[in-house]
Coordinates of N, CA and C and ligand atoms in Angstrom, one line a residue:
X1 N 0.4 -8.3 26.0 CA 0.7 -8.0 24.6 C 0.3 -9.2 23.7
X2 N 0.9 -10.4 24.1 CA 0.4 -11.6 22.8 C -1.1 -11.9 23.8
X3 N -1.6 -12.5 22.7 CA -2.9 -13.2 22.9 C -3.1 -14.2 22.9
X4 N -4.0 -15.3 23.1 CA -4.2 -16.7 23.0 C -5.4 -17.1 21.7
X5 N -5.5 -17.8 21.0 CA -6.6 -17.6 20.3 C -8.1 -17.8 21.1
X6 N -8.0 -17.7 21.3 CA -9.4 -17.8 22.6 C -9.8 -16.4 23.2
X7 N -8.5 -15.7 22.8 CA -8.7 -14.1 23.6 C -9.5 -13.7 22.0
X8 N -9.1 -13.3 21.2 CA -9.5 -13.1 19.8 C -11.4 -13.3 19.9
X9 N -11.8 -14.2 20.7 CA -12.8 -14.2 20.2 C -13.7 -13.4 21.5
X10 N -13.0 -13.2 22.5 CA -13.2 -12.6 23.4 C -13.2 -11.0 23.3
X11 N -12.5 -10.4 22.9 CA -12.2 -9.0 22.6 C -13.3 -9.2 21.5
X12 N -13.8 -9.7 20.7 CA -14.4 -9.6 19.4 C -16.1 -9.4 19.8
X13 N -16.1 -10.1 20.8 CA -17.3 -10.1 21.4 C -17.4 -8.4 22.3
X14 N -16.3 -8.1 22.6 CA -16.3 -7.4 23.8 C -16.6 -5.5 22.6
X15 N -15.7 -5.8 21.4 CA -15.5 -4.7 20.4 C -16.8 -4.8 19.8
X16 N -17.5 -5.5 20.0 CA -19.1 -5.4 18.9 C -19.8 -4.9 19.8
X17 N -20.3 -5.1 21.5 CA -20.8 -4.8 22.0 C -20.8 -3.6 22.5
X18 N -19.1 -3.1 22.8 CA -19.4 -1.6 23.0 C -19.8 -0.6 22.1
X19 N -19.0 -1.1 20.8 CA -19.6 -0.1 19.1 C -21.6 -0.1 19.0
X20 N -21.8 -1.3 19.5 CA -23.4 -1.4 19.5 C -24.0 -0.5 20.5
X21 N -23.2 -0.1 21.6 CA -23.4 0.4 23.0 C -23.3 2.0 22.6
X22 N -22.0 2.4 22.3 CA -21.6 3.6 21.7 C -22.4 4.3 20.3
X23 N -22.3 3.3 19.6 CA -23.3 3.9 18.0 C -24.4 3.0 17.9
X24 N -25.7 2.8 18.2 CA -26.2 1.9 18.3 C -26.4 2.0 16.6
X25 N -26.9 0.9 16.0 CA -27.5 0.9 14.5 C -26.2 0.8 13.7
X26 N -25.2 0.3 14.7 CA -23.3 0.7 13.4 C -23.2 -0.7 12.4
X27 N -23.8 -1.8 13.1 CA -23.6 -3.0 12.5 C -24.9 -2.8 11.1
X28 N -26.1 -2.7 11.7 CA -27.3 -2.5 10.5 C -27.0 -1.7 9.4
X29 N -26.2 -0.5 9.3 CA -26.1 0.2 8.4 C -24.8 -0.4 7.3
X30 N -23.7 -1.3 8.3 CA -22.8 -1.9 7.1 C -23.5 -3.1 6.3
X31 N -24.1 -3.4 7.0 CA -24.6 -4.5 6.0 C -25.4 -4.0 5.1
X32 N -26.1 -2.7 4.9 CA -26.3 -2.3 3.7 C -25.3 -2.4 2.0
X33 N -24.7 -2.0 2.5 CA -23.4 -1.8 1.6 C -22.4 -1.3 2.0
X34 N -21.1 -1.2 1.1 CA -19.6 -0.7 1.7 C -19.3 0.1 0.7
X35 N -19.2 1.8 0.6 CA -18.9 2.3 0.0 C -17.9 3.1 0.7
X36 N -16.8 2.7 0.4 CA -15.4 3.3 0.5 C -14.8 4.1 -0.4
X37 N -14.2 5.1 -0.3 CA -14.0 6.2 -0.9 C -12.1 5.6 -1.0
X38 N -11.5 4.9 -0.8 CA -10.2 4.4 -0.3 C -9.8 2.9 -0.2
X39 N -8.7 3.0 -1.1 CA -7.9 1.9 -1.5 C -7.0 1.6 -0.9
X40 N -6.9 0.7 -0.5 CA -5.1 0.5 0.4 C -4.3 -0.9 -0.2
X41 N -3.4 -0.5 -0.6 CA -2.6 -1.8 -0.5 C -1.4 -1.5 0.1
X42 N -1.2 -2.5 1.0 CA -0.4 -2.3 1.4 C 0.8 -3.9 1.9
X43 N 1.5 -3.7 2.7 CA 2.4 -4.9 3.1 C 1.4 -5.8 4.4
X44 N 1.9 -7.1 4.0 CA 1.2 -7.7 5.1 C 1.3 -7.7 6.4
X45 N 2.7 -6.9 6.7 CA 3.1 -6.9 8.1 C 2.2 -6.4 9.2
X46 N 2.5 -7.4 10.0 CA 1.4 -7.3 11.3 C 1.1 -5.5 11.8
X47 N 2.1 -5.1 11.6 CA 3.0 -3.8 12.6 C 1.8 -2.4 11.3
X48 N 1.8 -2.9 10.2 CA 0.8 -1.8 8.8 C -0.4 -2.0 9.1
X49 N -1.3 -1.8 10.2 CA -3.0 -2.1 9.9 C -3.8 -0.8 9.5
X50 N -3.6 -1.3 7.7 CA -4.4 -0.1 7.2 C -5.7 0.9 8.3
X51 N -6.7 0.2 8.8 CA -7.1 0.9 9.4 C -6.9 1.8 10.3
X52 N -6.0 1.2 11.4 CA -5.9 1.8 12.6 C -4.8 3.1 12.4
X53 N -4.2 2.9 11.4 CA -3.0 4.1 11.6 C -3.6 5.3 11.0
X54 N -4.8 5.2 10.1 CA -5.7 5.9 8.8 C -6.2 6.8 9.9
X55 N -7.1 5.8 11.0 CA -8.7 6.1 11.7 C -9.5 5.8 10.8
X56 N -9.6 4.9 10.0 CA -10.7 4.5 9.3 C -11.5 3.2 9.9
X57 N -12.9 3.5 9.9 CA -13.6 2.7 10.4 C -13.9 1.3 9.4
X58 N -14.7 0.2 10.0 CA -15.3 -1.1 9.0 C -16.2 0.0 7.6
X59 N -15.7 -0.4 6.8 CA -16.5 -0.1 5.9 C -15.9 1.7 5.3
X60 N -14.6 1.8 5.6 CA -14.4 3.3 4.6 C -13.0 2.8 4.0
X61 N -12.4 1.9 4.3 CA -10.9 1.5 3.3 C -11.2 0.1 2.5
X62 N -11.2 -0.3 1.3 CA -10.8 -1.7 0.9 C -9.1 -2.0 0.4
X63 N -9.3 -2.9 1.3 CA -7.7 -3.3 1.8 C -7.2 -4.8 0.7
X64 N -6.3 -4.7 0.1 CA -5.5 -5.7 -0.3 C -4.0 -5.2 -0.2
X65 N -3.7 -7.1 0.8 CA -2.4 -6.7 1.2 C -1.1 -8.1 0.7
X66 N -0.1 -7.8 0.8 CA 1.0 -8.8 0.5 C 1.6 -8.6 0.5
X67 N 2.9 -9.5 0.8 CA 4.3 -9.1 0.8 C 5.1 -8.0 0.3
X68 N 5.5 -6.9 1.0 CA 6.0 -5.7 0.5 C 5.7 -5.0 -0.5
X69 N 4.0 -5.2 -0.4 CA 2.8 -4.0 -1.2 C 3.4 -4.4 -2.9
X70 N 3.9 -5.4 -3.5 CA 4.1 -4.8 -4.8 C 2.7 -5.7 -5.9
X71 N 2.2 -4.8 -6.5 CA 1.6 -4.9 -8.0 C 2.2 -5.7 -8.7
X72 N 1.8 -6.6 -9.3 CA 2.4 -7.3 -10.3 C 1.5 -7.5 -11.7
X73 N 2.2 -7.0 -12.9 CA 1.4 -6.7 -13.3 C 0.3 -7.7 -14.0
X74 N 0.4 -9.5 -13.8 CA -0.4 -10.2 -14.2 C -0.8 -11.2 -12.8
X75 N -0.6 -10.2 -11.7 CA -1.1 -10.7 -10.5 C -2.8 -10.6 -10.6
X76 N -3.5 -11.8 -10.7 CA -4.7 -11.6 -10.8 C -5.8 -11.3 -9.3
X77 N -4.4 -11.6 -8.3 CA -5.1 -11.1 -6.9 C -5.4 -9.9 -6.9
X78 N -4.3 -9.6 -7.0 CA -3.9 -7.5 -7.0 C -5.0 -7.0 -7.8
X79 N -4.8 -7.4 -8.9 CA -5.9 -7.2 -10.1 C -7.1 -7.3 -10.0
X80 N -7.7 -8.0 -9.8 CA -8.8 -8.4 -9.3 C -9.6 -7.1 -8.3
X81 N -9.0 -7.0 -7.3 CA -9.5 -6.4 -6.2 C -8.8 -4.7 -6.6
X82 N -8.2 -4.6 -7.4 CA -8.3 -3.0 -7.6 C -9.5 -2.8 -8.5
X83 N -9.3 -4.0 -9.8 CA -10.7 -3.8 -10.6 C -12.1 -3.3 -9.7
X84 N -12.4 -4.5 -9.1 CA -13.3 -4.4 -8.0 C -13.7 -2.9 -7.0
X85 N -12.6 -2.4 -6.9 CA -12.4 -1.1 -6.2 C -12.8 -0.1 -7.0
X86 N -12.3 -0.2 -8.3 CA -12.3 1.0 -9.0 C -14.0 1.3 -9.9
X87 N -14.1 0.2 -10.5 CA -14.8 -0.3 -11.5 C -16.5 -0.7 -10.2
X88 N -16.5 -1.2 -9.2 CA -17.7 -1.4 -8.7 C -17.8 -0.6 -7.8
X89 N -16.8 -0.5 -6.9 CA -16.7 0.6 -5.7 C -16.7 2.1 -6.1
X90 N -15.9 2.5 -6.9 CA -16.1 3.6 -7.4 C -14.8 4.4 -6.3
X91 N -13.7 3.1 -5.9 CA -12.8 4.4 -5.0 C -12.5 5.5 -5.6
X92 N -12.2 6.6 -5.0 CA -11.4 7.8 -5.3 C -10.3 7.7 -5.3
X93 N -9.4 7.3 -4.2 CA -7.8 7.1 -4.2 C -7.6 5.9 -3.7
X94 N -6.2 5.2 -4.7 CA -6.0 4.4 -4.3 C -4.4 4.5 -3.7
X95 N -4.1 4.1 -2.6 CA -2.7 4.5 -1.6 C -1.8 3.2 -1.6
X96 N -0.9 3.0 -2.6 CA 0.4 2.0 -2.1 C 1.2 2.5 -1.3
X97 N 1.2 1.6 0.1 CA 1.7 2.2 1.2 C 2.6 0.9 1.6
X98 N 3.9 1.7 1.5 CA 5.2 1.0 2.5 C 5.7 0.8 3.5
X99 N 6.9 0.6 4.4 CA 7.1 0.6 5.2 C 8.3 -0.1 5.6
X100 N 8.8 1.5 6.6 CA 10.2 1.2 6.8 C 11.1 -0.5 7.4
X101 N 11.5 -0.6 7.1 CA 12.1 -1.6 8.3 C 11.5 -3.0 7.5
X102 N 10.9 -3.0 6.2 CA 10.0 -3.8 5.7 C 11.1 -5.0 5.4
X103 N 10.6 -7.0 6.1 CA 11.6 -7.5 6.0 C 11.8 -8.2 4.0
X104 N 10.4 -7.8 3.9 CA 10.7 -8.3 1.9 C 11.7 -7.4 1.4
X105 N 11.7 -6.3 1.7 CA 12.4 -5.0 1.3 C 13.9 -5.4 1.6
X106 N 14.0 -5.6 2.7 CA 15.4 -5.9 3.2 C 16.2 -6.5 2.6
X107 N 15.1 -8.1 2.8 CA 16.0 -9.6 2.3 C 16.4 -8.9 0.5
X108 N 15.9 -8.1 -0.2 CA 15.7 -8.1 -1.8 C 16.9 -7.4 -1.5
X109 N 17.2 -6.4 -0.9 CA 18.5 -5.5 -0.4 C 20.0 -6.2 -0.6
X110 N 19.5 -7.1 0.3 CA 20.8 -7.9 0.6 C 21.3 -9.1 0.1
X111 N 19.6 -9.3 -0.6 CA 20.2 -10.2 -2.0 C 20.3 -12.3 -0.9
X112 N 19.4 -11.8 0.0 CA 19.2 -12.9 0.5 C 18.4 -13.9 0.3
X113 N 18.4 -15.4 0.9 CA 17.2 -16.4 0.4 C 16.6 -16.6 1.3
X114 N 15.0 -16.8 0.9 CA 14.2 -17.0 2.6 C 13.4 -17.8 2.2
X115 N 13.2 -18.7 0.5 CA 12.2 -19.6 0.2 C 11.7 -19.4 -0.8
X116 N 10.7 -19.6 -1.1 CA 9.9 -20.0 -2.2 C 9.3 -18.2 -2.5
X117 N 9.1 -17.7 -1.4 CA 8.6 -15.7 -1.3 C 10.1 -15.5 -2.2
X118 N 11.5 -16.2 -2.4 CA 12.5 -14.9 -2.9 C 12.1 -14.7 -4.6
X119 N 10.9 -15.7 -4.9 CA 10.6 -15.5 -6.6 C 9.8 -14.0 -6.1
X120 N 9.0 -14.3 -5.4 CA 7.8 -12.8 -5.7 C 8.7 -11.7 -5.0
X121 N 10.0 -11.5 -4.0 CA 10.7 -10.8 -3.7 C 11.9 -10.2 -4.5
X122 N 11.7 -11.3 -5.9 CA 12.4 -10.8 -7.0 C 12.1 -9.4 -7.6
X123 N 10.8 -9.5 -7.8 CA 10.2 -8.0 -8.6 C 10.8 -7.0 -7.9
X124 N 11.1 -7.0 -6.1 CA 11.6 -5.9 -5.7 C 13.5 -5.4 -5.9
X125 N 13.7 -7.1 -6.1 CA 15.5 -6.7 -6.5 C 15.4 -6.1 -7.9
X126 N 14.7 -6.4 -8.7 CA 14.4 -5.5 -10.2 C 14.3 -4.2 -9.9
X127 N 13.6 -4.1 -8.9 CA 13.1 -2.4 -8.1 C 15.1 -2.0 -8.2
X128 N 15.6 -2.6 -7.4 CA 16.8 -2.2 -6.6 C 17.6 -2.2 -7.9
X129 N 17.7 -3.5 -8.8 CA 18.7 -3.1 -9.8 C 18.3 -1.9 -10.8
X130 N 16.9 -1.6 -11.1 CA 16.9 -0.3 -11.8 C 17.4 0.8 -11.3
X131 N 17.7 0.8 -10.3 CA 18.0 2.1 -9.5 C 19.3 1.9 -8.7
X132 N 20.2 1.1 -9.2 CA 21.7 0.6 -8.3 C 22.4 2.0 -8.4
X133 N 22.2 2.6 -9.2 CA 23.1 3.7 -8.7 C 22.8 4.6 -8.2
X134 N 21.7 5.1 -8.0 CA 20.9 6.2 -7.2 C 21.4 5.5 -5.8
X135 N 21.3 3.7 -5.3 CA 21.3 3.1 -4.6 C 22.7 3.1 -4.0
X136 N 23.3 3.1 -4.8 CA 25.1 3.0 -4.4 C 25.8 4.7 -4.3
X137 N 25.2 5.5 -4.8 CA 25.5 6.8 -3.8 C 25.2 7.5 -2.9
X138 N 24.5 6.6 -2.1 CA 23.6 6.8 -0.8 C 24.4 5.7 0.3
X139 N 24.2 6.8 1.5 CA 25.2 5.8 2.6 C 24.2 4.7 2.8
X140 N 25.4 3.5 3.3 CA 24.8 2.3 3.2 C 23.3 2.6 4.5
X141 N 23.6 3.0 5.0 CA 22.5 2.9 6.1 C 21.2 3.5 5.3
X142 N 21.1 4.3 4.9 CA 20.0 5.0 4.4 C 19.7 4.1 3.1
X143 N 20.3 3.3 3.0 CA 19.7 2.3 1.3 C 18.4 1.6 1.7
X144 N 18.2 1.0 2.6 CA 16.8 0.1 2.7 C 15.7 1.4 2.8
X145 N 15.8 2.4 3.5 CA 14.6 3.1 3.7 C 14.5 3.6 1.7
X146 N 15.3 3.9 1.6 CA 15.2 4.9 -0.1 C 14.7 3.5 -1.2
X147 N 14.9 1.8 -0.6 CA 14.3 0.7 -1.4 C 13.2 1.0 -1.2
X148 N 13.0 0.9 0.0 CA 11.4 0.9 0.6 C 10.2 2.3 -0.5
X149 N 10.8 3.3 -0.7 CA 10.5 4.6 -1.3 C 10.4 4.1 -2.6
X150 N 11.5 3.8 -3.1 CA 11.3 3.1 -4.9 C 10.9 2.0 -4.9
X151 N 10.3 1.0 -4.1 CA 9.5 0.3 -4.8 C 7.8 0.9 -4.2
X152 N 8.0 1.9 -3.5 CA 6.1 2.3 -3.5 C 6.2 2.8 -5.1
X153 N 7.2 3.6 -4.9 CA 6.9 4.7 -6.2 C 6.7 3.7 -7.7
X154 N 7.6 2.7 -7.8 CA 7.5 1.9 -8.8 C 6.1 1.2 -8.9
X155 N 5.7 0.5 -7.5 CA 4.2 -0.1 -7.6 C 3.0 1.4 -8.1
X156 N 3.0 2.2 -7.4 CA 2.1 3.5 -8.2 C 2.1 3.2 -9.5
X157 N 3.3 3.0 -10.0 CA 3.2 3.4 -12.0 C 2.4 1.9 -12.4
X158 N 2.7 1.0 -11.5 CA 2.2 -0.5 -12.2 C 1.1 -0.7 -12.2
X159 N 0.2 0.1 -10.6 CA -1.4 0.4 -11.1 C -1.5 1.4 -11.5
X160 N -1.2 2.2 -11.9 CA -1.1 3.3 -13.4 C -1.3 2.7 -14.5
X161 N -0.6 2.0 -14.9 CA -0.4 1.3 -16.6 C -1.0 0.2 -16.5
X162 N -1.8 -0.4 -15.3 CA -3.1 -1.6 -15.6 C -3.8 -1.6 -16.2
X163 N -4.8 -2.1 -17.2 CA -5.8 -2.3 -17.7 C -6.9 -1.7 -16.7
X164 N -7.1 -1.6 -15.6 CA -7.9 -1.4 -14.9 C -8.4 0.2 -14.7
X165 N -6.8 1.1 -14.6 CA -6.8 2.4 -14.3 C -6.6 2.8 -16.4
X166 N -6.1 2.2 -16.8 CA -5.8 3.2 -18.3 C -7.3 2.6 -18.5
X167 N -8.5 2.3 -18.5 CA -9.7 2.5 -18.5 C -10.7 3.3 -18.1
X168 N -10.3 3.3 -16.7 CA -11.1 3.8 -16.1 C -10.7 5.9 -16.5
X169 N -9.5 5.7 -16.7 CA -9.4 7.4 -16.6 C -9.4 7.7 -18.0
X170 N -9.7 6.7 -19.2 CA -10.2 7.0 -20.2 C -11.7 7.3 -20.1
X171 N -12.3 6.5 -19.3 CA -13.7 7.0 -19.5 C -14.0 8.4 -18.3
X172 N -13.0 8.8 -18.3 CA -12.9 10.3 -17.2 C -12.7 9.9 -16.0
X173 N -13.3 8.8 -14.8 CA -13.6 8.3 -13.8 C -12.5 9.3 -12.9
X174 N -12.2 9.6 -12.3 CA -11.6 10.3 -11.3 C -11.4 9.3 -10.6
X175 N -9.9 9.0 -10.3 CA -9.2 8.0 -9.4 C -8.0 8.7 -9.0
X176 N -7.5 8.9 -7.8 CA -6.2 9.3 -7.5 C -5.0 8.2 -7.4
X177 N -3.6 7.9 -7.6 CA -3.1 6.4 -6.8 C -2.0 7.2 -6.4
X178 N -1.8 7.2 -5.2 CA -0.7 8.0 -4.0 C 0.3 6.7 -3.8
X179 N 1.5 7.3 -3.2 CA 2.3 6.4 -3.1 C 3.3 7.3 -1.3
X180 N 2.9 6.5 -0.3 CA 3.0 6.5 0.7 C 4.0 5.8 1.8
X181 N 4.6 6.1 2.2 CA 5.4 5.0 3.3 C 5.1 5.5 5.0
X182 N 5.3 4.4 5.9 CA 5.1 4.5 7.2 C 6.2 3.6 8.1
X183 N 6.1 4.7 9.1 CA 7.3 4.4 9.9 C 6.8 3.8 11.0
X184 N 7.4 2.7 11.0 CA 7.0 1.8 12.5 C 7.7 2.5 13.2
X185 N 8.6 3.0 13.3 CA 9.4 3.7 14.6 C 9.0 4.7 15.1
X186 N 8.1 5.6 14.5 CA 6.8 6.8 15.0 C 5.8 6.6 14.5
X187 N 5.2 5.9 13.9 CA 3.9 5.7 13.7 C 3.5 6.5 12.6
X188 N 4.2 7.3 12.2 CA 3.6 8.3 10.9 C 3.6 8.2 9.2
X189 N 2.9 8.4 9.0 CA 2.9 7.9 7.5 C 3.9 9.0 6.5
X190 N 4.7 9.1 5.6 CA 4.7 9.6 4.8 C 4.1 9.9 3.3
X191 N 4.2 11.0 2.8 CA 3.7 11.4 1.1 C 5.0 11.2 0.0
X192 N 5.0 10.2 -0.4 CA 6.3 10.4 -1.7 C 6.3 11.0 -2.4
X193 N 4.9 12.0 -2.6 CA 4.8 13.1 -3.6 C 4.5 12.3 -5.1
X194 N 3.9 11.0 -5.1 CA 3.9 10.4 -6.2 C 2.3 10.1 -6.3
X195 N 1.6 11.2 -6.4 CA -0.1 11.2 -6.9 C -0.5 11.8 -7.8
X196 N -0.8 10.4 -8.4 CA -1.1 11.0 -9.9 C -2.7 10.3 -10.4
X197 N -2.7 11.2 -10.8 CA -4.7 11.6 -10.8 C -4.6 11.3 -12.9
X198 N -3.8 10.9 -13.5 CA -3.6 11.1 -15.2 C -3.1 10.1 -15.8
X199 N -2.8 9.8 -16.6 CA -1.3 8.9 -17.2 C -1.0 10.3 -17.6
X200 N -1.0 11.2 -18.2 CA 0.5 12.3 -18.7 C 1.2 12.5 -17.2
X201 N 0.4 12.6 -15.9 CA 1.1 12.6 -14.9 C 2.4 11.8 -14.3
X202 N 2.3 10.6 -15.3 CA 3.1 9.4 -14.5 C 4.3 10.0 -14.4
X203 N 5.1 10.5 -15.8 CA 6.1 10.8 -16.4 C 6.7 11.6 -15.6
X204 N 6.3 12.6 -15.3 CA 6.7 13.8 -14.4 C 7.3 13.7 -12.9
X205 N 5.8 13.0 -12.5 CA 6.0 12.4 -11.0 C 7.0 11.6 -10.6
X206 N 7.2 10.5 -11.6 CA 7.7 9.5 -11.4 C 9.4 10.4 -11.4
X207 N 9.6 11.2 -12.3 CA 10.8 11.6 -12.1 C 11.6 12.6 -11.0
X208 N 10.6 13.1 -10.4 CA 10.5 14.3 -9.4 C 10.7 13.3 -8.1
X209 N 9.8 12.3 -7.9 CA 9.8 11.3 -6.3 C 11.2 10.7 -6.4
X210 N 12.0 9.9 -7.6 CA 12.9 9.5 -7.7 C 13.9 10.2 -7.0
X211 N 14.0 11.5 -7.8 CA 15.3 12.6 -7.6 C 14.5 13.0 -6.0
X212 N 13.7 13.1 -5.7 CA 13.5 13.8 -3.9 C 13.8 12.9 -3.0
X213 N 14.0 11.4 -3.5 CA 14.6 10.0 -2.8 C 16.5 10.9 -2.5
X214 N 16.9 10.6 -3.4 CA 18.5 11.1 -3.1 C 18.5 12.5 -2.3
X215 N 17.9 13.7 -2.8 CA 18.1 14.3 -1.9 C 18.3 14.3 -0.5
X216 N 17.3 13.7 0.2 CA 17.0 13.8 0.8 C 17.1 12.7 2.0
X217 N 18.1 12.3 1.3 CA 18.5 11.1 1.8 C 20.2 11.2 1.9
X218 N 21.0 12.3 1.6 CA 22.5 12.8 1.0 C 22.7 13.5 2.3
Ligands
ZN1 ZN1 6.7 -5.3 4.8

């Protein structure tokens, strides 16, 4: 299970040779270019590898990831690289994707300190205090998963209302941004039902994913 860094470069050699073996021509054809149809942001955690849970190969997701997936909205990383996605890549959907058990999500829960991350883990206790009482009539057990759910759904609206996306869907551009969570504990991803392909969409959605959080969580 763990590796040594020396194994890393061993498997690396070992993973190029058989993809060369199995698809010959797989490496010549990415270095043409990368056109991905798919956006991922997601959490850094080791346990979320956009790819492998997808089945997406090098060259069909562009991945930007950080601490408990959230958008900020004068984050020029985040920014940057959705621009880049939308604007040069031409993605079609972009997917903020969570995850259960997530420890940013947690510590913002419980209102804990872990360092210099509890400033950027702040945006998520904002998540939690907008929604304390949706939060506080939900058994205590089920409150981190339904955090985890409101702050995808909240990140969705923040690349919604970017500069980047109220652009691009002014000039018509067709972009989806989904708002997703996955379960380390089975491997499966879920739909928050928060995809919105508009800004008149936001409004709706955003109210509909909220209320399907309690339900379904009661
Ligand atoms: Zn996480």
């Amino acid at each position: 299970m763990s590796a040594s860094i020396h194994d890393l470069f061993t498997h690396n050699r070992a993973w190029a040779a058989e993809m060369e073996r199995t698809r010959p021509g797989f490496f010549t054809s990415l270095t043409k270019q990368q056109t991905p149809k798919f956006m991922w942001i997601g959490c850094s955690d080791s346990r979320v590898p956009a790819n492998q849970i997808t089945g997406l190969e090098p060259g069909e997701v562009f991945v930007h990831r950080n601490v408990a997936n959230i958008v900020v909205h004068s984050d020029l990383n985040a920014l940057s690289a959705i621009q880049f996605a939308v604007d040069m890549l031409k993605v079609e959907h972009i997917m903020v994707v969570g995850h259960y058990g997530c420890g940013g999500v947690m510590t913002a829960l419980a209102g804990g300190r872990i360092g210099l991350a509890d400033n950027w883990i702040r945006h998520i206790q904002d998540v939690r205090d907008r929604h304390r009482s949706l939060l506080e009539s939900l058994p205590q057990d089920k409150r981190g998963d339904a955090l985890v759910d409101l702050n995808v759904i909240e990140q969705v609206v923040n690349v919604c209302v970017s500069t980047v996306m109220v652009d691009a869907w002014a000039k018509g551009q067709k972009v989806t941004i989904h708002g997703w969570a996955f379960g380390v504990h089975d491997g499966l991803l879920q739909d928050l039902k928060m995809s919105v392909s508009s800004p008149d969409e936001i409004e709706p959605l955003y109210r509909a994913a909220v209320e399907s959080i309690t339900a379904s969580r009661l």
